[in-house]
CSV table of C-alpha atoms in Angstrom, one decimal:
chain,number,residue,atom,x,y,z
H,1099,UNK,CA,0.0,0.0,0.0
H,1100,UNK,CA,1.6,3.3,-1.2
H,1101,UNK,CA,-0.4,6.2,0.1
H,1102,UNK,CA,2.5,8.8,0.1
H,1103,UNK,CA,1.0,12.2,-0.7
H,1104,UNK,CA,2.5,13.8,-3.7
H,1105,UNK,CA,2.6,17.5,-4.5
H,1106,UNK,CA,-0.1,16.9,-7.0
H,1107,UNK,CA,-2.3,15.3,-4.4
H,1108,UNK,CA,-1.8,18.1,-2.0
H,1109,UNK,CA,-2.7,20.5,-4.7
H,1110,UNK,CA,-5.9,18.4,-5.3
H,1111,UNK,CA,-6.7,18.8,-1.6
H,1112,UNK,CA,-6.3,22.6,-1.7
H,1113,UNK,CA,-8.4,22.9,-4.8
H,1114,UNK,CA,-11.1,20.7,-3.2
H,1115,UNK,CA,-11.1,22.8,0.0
H,1116,UNK,CA,-11.5,26.0,-2.0
H,1117,UNK,CA,-14.4,24.6,-4.0
H,1118,UNK,CA,-16.2,23.3,-0.9
H,1119,UNK,CA,-15.9,26.7,0.8
H,1120,UNK,CA,-17.7,28.3,-2.2
H,1121,UNK,CA,-20.2,25.5,-3.0
H,1122,UNK,CA,-21.6,24.5,0.4
H,1123,UNK,CA,-23.0,28.0,1.3
H,1124,UNK,CA,-25.0,27.9,-1.9
H,1125,UNK,CA,-26.9,24.7,-1.0
H,1126,UNK,CA,-30.6,25.0,-0.2
H,1127,UNK,CA,-31.8,24.0,3.3
H,1128,UNK,CA,-31.9,20.3,4.0
H,1129,UNK,CA,-35.4,18.8,3.4
H,1130,UNK,CA,-37.5,17.0,6.1
H,1131,UNK,CA,-36.2,13.5,6.7
H,1132,UNK,CA,-39.7,12.2,5.9
H,1133,UNK,CA,-40.0,13.9,2.6
H,1134,UNK,CA,-38.3,11.5,0.2
H,1135,UNK,CA,-39.1,13.2,-3.1
H,1136,UNK,CA,-37.5,16.4,-1.6
H,1137,UNK,CA,-34.6,14.4,-0.3
H,1138,UNK,CA,-34.1,12.8,-3.7
H,1139,UNK,CA,-34.1,16.3,-5.4
H,1140,UNK,CA,-31.6,17.6,-2.8
H,1141,UNK,CA,-29.2,14.6,-3.2
H,1142,UNK,CA,-29.4,14.7,-7.0
H,1143,UNK,CA,-28.8,18.5,-6.9
H,1144,UNK,CA,-25.6,17.9,-4.8
H,1145,UNK,CA,-24.5,15.2,-7.2
H,1146,UNK,CA,-24.9,17.5,-10.2
H,1147,UNK,CA,-22.8,20.1,-8.4
H,1148,UNK,CA,-20.1,17.5,-8.0
H,1149,UNK,CA,-20.4,16.5,-11.6
H,1150,UNK,CA,-20.1,20.1,-12.9
H,1151,UNK,CA,-17.0,20.6,-10.7
H,1152,UNK,CA,-15.3,17.4,-11.9
H,1153,UNK,CA,-15.7,15.5,-8.6
H,1154,UNK,CA,-18.4,13.0,-9.6
H,1155,UNK,CA,-17.2,9.4,-9.7
H,1156,UNK,CA,-13.8,10.6,-8.7
H,1157,UNK,CA,-12.3,7.1,-8.3
H,1158,UNK,CA,-14.3,5.5,-11.2
H,1159,UNK,CA,-12.2,4.5,-14.3
H,1160,UNK,CA,-11.8,7.1,-17.0
H,1161,UNK,CA,-13.6,4.9,-19.5
H,1162,UNK,CA,-16.6,4.7,-17.1
H,1163,UNK,CA,-16.9,8.5,-17.0
H,1164,UNK,CA,-14.8,8.9,-13.8
H,1165,UNK,CA,-11.7,10.9,-13.1
H,1166,UNK,CA,-9.4,7.8,-12.5
H,1167,UNK,CA,-8.2,9.3,-9.2
H,1168,UNK,CA,-5.5,7.7,-7.2
H,1169,UNK,CA,-6.5,5.9,-3.9
H,1170,UNK,CA,-5.0,8.8,-2.0
H,1171,UNK,CA,-7.1,11.4,-3.9
H,1172,UNK,CA,-10.2,9.3,-3.2
H,1173,UNK,CA,-9.4,9.3,0.5
H,1174,UNK,CA,-8.6,13.0,0.5
H,1175,UNK,CA,-12.0,13.7,-1.1
H,1176,UNK,CA,-13.8,11.6,1.6
H,1177,UNK,CA,-11.9,13.3,4.4
H,1178,UNK,CA,-12.4,16.9,3.1
H,1179,UNK,CA,-16.0,16.6,2.2
H,1180,UNK,CA,-16.9,15.0,5.6
H,1181,UNK,CA,-14.8,17.6,7.5
H,1182,UNK,CA,-16.6,20.4,5.6
H,1183,UNK,CA,-20.0,19.0,6.4
H,1184,UNK,CA,-20.9,18.3,2.8
H,1185,UNK,CA,-24.0,16.1,2.0
H,1186,UNK,CA,-23.5,12.4,1.9
H,1187,UNK,CA,-24.5,10.5,-1.3
H,1188,UNK,CA,-28.0,9.9,0.3
H,1189,UNK,CA,-30.5,8.5,-2.2
H,1190,UNK,CA,-27.7,8.1,-4.8
H,1191,UNK,CA,-25.8,5.5,-2.7
H,1192,UNK,CA,-26.8,2.4,-4.6
H,1193,UNK,CA,-26.1,3.9,-8.0
H,1194,UNK,CA,-22.8,5.5,-7.0
H,1195,UNK,CA,-21.5,2.8,-4.7
H,1196,UNK,CA,-23.0,-0.5,-5.8
H,1197,UNK,CA,-24.8,-0.7,-9.1
H,1198,UNK,CA,-22.6,1.9,-11.0
H,1199,UNK,CA,-19.3,0.3,-10.1
H,1200,UNK,CA,-20.7,-3.2,-10.9
H,1201,UNK,CA,-21.8,-2.0,-14.3
H,1202,UNK,CA,-18.5,-0.3,-14.9
H,1203,UNK,CA,-16.7,-3.6,-14.1
H,1204,UNK,CA,-19.2,-6.1,-15.7
H,1205,UNK,CA,-21.4,-4.2,-18.2
H,1206,UNK,CA,-21.2,-4.0,-22.0
H,1207,UNK,CA,-20.1,-0.8,-23.6
H,1208,UNK,CA,-23.7,-0.1,-24.4
H,1209,UNK,CA,-24.8,-0.7,-20.8
H,1210,UNK,CA,-22.0,1.5,-19.5
H,1211,UNK,CA,-22.9,4.3,-21.9
H,1212,UNK,CA,-26.6,4.1,-21.0
H,1213,UNK,CA,-26.5,3.8,-17.2
H,1214,UNK,CA,-23.3,5.4,-15.9
H,1215,UNK,CA,-23.6,9.0,-17.1
H,1216,UNK,CA,-27.0,9.6,-15.6
H,1217,UNK,CA,-25.8,8.3,-12.2
H,1218,UNK,CA,-22.8,10.6,-12.3
H,1219,UNK,CA,-24.8,13.6,-13.5
H,1220,UNK,CA,-27.4,13.2,-10.8
H,1221,UNK,CA,-30.3,12.3,-13.1
H,1222,UNK,CA,-31.2,8.8,-12.0
H,1223,UNK,CA,-31.5,6.9,-8.7
H,1224,UNK,CA,-31.0,3.2,-8.2
H,1225,UNK,CA,-32.2,0.8,-5.5
H,1226,UNK,CA,-31.1,-2.7,-4.7
H,1227,UNK,CA,-33.5,-5.7,-5.1
H,1228,UNK,CA,-31.5,-8.5,-3.5
H,1229,UNK,CA,-33.1,-9.6,-0.2
H,1230,UNK,CA,-36.3,-11.6,0.0
H,1231,UNK,CA,-38.8,-12.3,2.8
H,1232,UNK,CA,-38.1,-16.1,2.8
H,1233,UNK,CA,-34.4,-16.1,2.0
H,1234,UNK,CA,-33.1,-14.3,5.2
H,1235,UNK,CA,-29.3,-14.0,5.1
H,1236,UNK,CA,-29.1,-16.8,2.6
H,1237,UNK,CA,-29.1,-14.7,-0.5
H,1238,UNK,CA,-28.6,-17.7,-2.8
H,1239,UNK,CA,-32.0,-19.1,-1.6
H,1240,UNK,CA,-33.8,-16.3,-3.5
H,1241,UNK,CA,-37.0,-17.4,-5.2
H,1242,UNK,CA,-38.0,-14.5,-7.5
H,1243,UNK,CA,-38.3,-16.2,-10.8
H,1244,UNK,CA,-37.5,-15.0,-14.3
H,1245,UNK,CA,-38.2,-17.0,-17.5
H,1246,UNK,CA,-37.4,-16.1,-21.1
H,1247,UNK,CA,-40.2,-14.9,-23.5
H,1248,UNK,CA,-38.6,-13.8,-26.7
H,1249,UNK,CA,-36.4,-10.8,-26.1
H,1250,UNK,CA,-37.7,-10.3,-22.5
H,1251,UNK,CA,-37.6,-11.9,-19.1
H,1252,UNK,CA,-40.9,-12.2,-17.3
H,1253,UNK,CA,-40.3,-11.8,-13.6
H,1254,UNK,CA,-42.5,-12.8,-10.7
H,1255,UNK,CA,-41.7,-12.6,-7.0
H,1256,UNK,CA,-41.0,-10.0,-4.3
H,1257,UNK,CA,-38.1,-8.2,-2.6
H,1258,UNK,CA,-37.7,-6.7,0.8
H,1259,UNK,CA,-35.4,-4.0,2.5
H,1260,UNK,CA,-35.2,-2.3,-0.9
H,1261,UNK,CA,-33.4,1.0,-0.1
H,1262,UNK,CA,-35.0,4.1,-1.6
H,1263,UNK,CA,-37.3,2.0,-3.9
H,1264,UNK,CA,-40.1,4.6,-3.7
H,1265,UNK,CA,-37.9,7.3,-5.3
H,1266,UNK,CA,-35.7,5.1,-7.6
H,1267,UNK,CA,-35.7,5.0,-11.4
H,1268,UNK,CA,-33.8,1.6,-11.6
H,1269,UNK,CA,-33.3,-1.5,-9.5
H,1270,UNK,CA,-30.3,-3.9,-9.5
H,1271,UNK,CA,-32.4,-7.1,-9.4
H,1272,UNK,CA,-31.4,-10.7,-8.7
H,1273,UNK,CA,-33.6,-13.3,-10.2
H,1274,UNK,CA,-33.5,-17.1,-10.6
H,1275,UNK,CA,-33.4,-18.0,-14.3
H,1276,UNK,CA,-32.6,-21.7,-13.8
H,1277,UNK,CA,-34.6,-23.3,-10.9
H,1278,UNK,CA,-33.0,-26.7,-11.6
H,1279,UNK,CA,-29.4,-25.4,-11.1
H,1280,UNK,CA,-27.6,-25.5,-7.7
H,1281,UNK,CA,-28.7,-22.5,-5.7
H,1282,UNK,CA,-25.5,-20.5,-6.2
H,1283,UNK,CA,-26.0,-21.0,-9.9
H,1284,UNK,CA,-29.0,-20.3,-12.1
H,1285,UNK,CA,-29.1,-16.6,-10.9
H,1286,UNK,CA,-29.0,-13.6,-13.2
H,1287,UNK,CA,-28.4,-9.9,-12.5
H,1288,UNK,CA,-31.0,-7.6,-14.2
H,1289,UNK,CA,-31.6,-3.9,-14.4
H,1290,UNK,CA,-35.3,-3.2,-13.7
H,1291,UNK,CA,-37.1,0.1,-14.5
H,1292,UNK,CA,-39.1,0.9,-11.4
H,1293,UNK,CA,-42.0,2.3,-13.5
H,1294,UNK,CA,-42.4,-0.9,-15.5
H,1295,UNK,CA,-45.9,-2.4,-15.5
H,1296,UNK,CA,-46.4,-4.9,-12.7
H,1297,UNK,CA,-44.0,-3.3,-10.2
H,1298,UNK,CA,-45.6,-2.3,-6.8
H,1299,UNK,CA,-43.7,-0.6,-4.0
H,1300,UNK,CA,-44.8,-0.6,-0.4
H,1301,UNK,CA,-42.7,1.5,2.0
H,1302,UNK,CA,-41.5,0.0,5.3
H,1303,UNK,CA,-41.2,2.2,8.4
H,1304,UNK,CA,-38.0,1.7,10.4
H,1305,UNK,CA,-37.5,1.9,14.2
H,1306,UNK,CA,-36.4,5.6,13.7
H,1307,UNK,CA,-39.7,6.3,11.8
H,1308,UNK,CA,-38.1,6.6,8.3
H,1309,UNK,CA,-39.4,4.9,5.2
H,1310,UNK,CA,-36.1,4.5,3.4
H,1311,UNK,CA,-36.8,0.8,2.8
H,1312,UNK,CA,-39.6,-0.8,0.9
H,1313,UNK,CA,-41.2,-4.1,-0.2
H,1314,UNK,CA,-41.2,-4.5,-3.9
H,1315,UNK,CA,-43.7,-6.9,-5.6
H,1316,UNK,CA,-43.1,-8.1,-9.2
H,1317,UNK,CA,-46.2,-9.4,-11.0
H,1318,UNK,CA,-45.2,-10.7,-14.4
H,1319,UNK,CA,-42.9,-7.7,-15.0
H,1320,UNK,CA,-41.2,-7.8,-18.4
H,1321,UNK,CA,-37.5,-6.9,-18.5
H,1322,UNK,CA,-35.5,-6.8,-21.8
H,1323,UNK,CA,-32.8,-9.4,-22.0
H,1324,UNK,CA,-30.5,-6.5,-23.0
H,1325,UNK,CA,-30.8,-5.3,-19.4
H,1326,UNK,CA,-29.0,-8.3,-18.0
H,1327,UNK,CA,-25.5,-7.6,-16.7
H,1328,UNK,CA,-23.2,-10.5,-17.2
H,1329,UNK,CA,-24.2,-13.9,-18.8
H,1330,UNK,CA,-27.5,-15.7,-18.0
H,1331,UNK,CA,-27.1,-17.8,-14.8
H,1332,UNK,CA,-23.8,-16.1,-14.0
H,1333,UNK,CA,-25.5,-13.6,-11.6
H,1334,UNK,CA,-24.0,-15.0,-8.5
H,1335,UNK,CA,-20.5,-14.1,-9.6
H,1336,UNK,CA,-21.7,-10.6,-10.7
H,1337,UNK,CA,-23.4,-10.3,-7.3
H,1338,UNK,CA,-20.1,-11.0,-5.5
H,1339,UNK,CA,-18.7,-8.0,-7.4
H,1340,UNK,CA,-21.5,-5.9,-6.2
H,1341,UNK,CA,-21.1,-7.1,-2.6
H,1342,UNK,CA,-17.4,-6.5,-2.8
H,1343,UNK,CA,-18.1,-2.8,-3.5
H,1344,UNK,CA,-20.8,-2.7,-0.8
H,1345,UNK,CA,-18.6,-4.2,1.9
H,1346,UNK,CA,-15.2,-3.0,0.7
H,1347,UNK,CA,-15.3,0.6,-0.3
H,1348,UNK,CA,-18.9,1.9,0.1
H,1349,UNK,CA,-18.5,2.6,3.9
H,1350,UNK,CA,-15.3,4.5,3.7
H,1351,UNK,CA,-17.0,7.9,4.1
H,1352,UNK,CA,-18.8,6.7,7.2
H,1353,UNK,CA,-15.5,5.9,8.9
H,1354,UNK,CA,-14.5,9.6,8.6
H,1355,UNK,CA,-18.0,10.5,9.9
H,1356,UNK,CA,-17.6,8.2,12.9
H,1357,UNK,CA,-14.2,9.8,13.7
H,1358,UNK,CA,-15.9,13.2,13.6
H,1359,UNK,CA,-18.7,12.1,15.9
H,1360,UNK,CA,-16.2,10.7,18.3
H,1361,UNK,CA,-14.5,14.1,18.6
H,1362,UNK,CA,-17.9,15.7,19.1
H,1363,UNK,CA,-18.7,13.2,21.9
H,1364,UNK,CA,-15.4,14.0,23.6
H,1365,UNK,CA,-16.2,17.8,23.5
H,1366,UNK,CA,-19.8,17.1,24.7
H,1367,UNK,CA,-18.4,15.1,27.6
H,1368,UNK,CA,-16.1,18.0,28.6
H,1369,UNK,CA,-19.1,20.4,28.5
H,1370,UNK,CA,-21.5,18.3,30.6
H,1371,UNK,CA,-19.0,17.1,33.1
H,1372,UNK,CA,-18.9,13.4,32.2
H,1373,UNK,CA,-15.3,13.6,31.1
H,1374,UNK,CA,-14.4,13.2,34.8
H,1375,UNK,CA,-15.5,9.5,34.6
H,1376,UNK,CA,-12.4,7.4,33.9
H,1377,UNK,CA,-14.4,4.5,32.6
H,1378,UNK,CA,-16.0,6.8,29.9
H,1379,UNK,CA,-12.6,8.2,29.0
H,1380,UNK,CA,-11.2,4.7,28.5
H,1381,UNK,CA,-14.2,3.8,26.4
H,1382,UNK,CA,-13.7,6.8,24.1
H,1383,UNK,CA,-10.0,6.2,24.0
H,1384,UNK,CA,-10.4,2.6,22.9
H,1385,UNK,CA,-13.0,3.7,20.2
H,1386,UNK,CA,-10.5,6.3,19.0
H,1387,UNK,CA,-7.9,3.5,18.5
H,1388,UNK,CA,-10.6,1.3,16.9
H,1389,UNK,CA,-11.5,3.9,14.3
H,1390,UNK,CA,-7.9,4.8,13.5
H,1391,UNK,CA,-7.3,1.2,12.8
H,1392,UNK,CA,-10.4,1.0,10.7
H,1393,UNK,CA,-9.2,4.0,8.7
H,1394,UNK,CA,-5.9,2.2,8.0
H,1395,UNK,CA,-7.9,-0.8,6.9
H,1396,UNK,CA,-10.0,1.4,4.7
H,1397,UNK,CA,-6.8,2.8,3.1
H,1398,UNK,CA,-5.6,-0.7,2.4
H,1399,UNK,CA,-8.9,-1.8,0.9
H,1400,UNK,CA,-9.1,1.2,-1.4
H,1401,UNK,CA,-5.5,0.8,-2.5
H,1402,UNK,CA,-6.1,-3.0,-3.1
H,1403,UNK,CA,-9.2,-2.2,-5.2
H,1404,UNK,CA,-7.1,0.2,-7.3
H,1405,UNK,CA,-4.4,-2.4,-7.9
H,1406,UNK,CA,-7.0,-5.1,-9.0
H,1407,UNK,CA,-8.8,-3.1,-11.5
H,1408,UNK,CA,-11.2,-1.3,-9.2
H,1409,UNK,CA,-12.9,-4.4,-7.6
H,1410,UNK,CA,-12.3,-4.8,-3.8
H,1411,UNK,CA,-11.2,-8.1,-2.4
H,1412,UNK,CA,-12.5,-10.2,0.5
H,1413,UNK,CA,-10.7,-7.9,2.9
H,1414,UNK,CA,-13.9,-5.9,2.7
H,1415,UNK,CA,-15.6,-8.5,4.9
H,1416,UNK,CA,-13.0,-7.9,7.6
H,1417,UNK,CA,-13.7,-4.2,7.5
H,1418,UNK,CA,-17.5,-4.6,7.3
H,1419,UNK,CA,-17.5,-7.1,10.3
H,1420,UNK,CA,-15.5,-4.9,12.6
H,1421,UNK,CA,-17.0,-1.6,11.5
H,1422,UNK,CA,-20.6,-2.7,12.1
H,1423,UNK,CA,-19.8,-3.5,15.7
H,1424,UNK,CA,-17.6,-0.4,16.3
H,1425,UNK,CA,-20.4,1.8,15.0
H,1426,UNK,CA,-22.8,0.3,17.5
H,1427,UNK,CA,-20.3,0.8,20.3
H,1428,UNK,CA,-19.8,4.4,19.2
H,1429,UNK,CA,-23.5,5.2,19.7
H,1430,UNK,CA,-23.6,3.2,22.9
H,1431,UNK,CA,-20.9,5.6,24.1
H,1432,UNK,CA,-23.0,8.5,22.8
H,1433,UNK,CA,-25.8,7.3,25.1
H,1434,UNK,CA,-23.3,7.3,28.0
H,1435,UNK,CA,-22.3,10.9,27.2
H,1436,UNK,CA,-25.8,12.2,26.6
H,1437,UNK,CA,-27.4,10.5,29.6
H,1438,UNK,CA,-31.2,11.1,29.7
H,1439,UNK,CA,-31.0,13.2,26.5
H,1440,UNK,CA,-30.1,10.0,24.6
H,1441,UNK,CA,-33.9,9.2,24.5
H,1442,UNK,CA,-34.7,12.4,22.6
H,1443,UNK,CA,-35.6,11.4,19.1
H,1444,UNK,CA,-35.1,15.0,18.0
H,1445,UNK,CA,-31.3,14.6,18.4
H,1446,UNK,CA,-29.3,13.5,15.4
H,1447,UNK,CA,-27.1,11.2,17.5
H,1448,UNK,CA,-30.2,9.4,18.8
H,1449,UNK,CA,-31.5,8.6,15.4
H,1450,UNK,CA,-28.0,7.6,14.3
H,1451,UNK,CA,-27.9,5.2,17.3
H,1452,UNK,CA,-31.1,3.6,16.2
H,1453,UNK,CA,-29.8,3.3,12.7
H,1454,UNK,CA,-26.6,1.7,13.8
H,1455,UNK,CA,-28.5,-1.3,15.1
H,1456,UNK,CA,-29.1,-2.4,11.5
H,1457,UNK,CA,-25.4,-2.4,10.5
H,1458,UNK,CA,-24.7,-6.0,11.7
H,1459,UNK,CA,-27.5,-7.1,9.3
H,1460,UNK,CA,-27.2,-4.7,6.3
H,1461,UNK,CA,-24.8,-5.7,3.4
H,1462,UNK,CA,-24.5,-9.2,4.8
H,1463,UNK,CA,-24.9,-10.2,8.4
H,1464,UNK,CA,-22.0,-10.4,10.8
H,1465,UNK,CA,-22.4,-14.2,10.8
H,1466,UNK,CA,-22.0,-14.2,7.0
H,1467,UNK,CA,-18.9,-12.0,7.2
H,1468,UNK,CA,-17.4,-14.4,9.8
H,1469,UNK,CA,-17.9,-17.3,7.4
H,1470,UNK,CA,-16.2,-15.4,4.6
H,1471,UNK,CA,-13.3,-14.5,6.7
H,1472,UNK,CA,-12.9,-18.0,8.1
H,1473,UNK,CA,-13.2,-19.8,4.7
H,1474,UNK,CA,-11.7,-17.4,2.2
H,1475,UNK,CA,-9.0,-15.6,4.2
H,1476,UNK,CA,-8.1,-18.1,7.0
H,1477,UNK,CA,-8.6,-21.2,4.8
H,1478,UNK,CA,-10.7,-23.0,7.5
H,1479,UNK,CA,-13.0,-25.8,6.4
H,1480,UNK,CA,-16.6,-25.1,5.7
H,1481,UNK,CA,-19.0,-25.7,8.6
H,1482,UNK,CA,-21.5,-28.5,8.4
């Protein structure tokens, strides 16, 4: 891993800081957390600003419309935007962090030309149609069925925990195209238009009161074969590419955010007198070491992805496993610092604490990540 900062990269940092100082004051007020159409418009507006300034898809390959930035430039961008309080990717996260990189790595030239520019320009939103009600953490047990009818697939089934489905234009959809094949085979990766006839979206309300997830029902939906990414029945391999992005590099900005929150917690503890508690100080100190280590692991994962053509390796599972638990511990510490105020749902930290409970499930449960680490990194035999 070579992350030595060159004069060109420090010049990049300075230019980014200057642009952020001018751009952020021009943003409109943040919309209500419950107004998803307004949040979509806000997130797409920020993405368009990044695109116009040359910062959209910074680390994407040049032939995918990105800037082909170095790993260090990518990390500088994440550090500086988070420190400046810039908006997160929001409703754009599936397109920018999962579907887009997958299409860049696995799509045909025609698919890359059709789907990648609108994502980078902030014109289209994607959602993820992987999980199903009866499959649980066993993604390969999915039952949503697709069969060929001429130049189309006809799809029937349902998905759950589909992020931002109610405001999405497209869905990265996993379907079973060969029910007779072993369960890790016979799967295909399709791009579904969310306004196609037969698609029904029902929002799900989370513990924090948000409706960022939804159930999606597919009733004989027709999807052109041309919208399949990868070969028919090769969807499991393509899905592993998607999940490698989801676990390996999609969370990197959040590590920076957690380090910022930890600093705010320390300052809050000084203000409210809880800093005098030695147990709390040790807790915060250990978390500081934890997130510093996770940032180093993030640097390694980003650098590895760069050296392997942009696709992260299984080290992303190590990161995802530890980060999920560290994030929960961070907001447990926030509850210690805030005391009775931790029950106030009007506080941002409280909502973040509720959200953190999902991280040991989202993007593959901690149990799944432990299996991946044991079998693919440590070489241990598969459990029976």
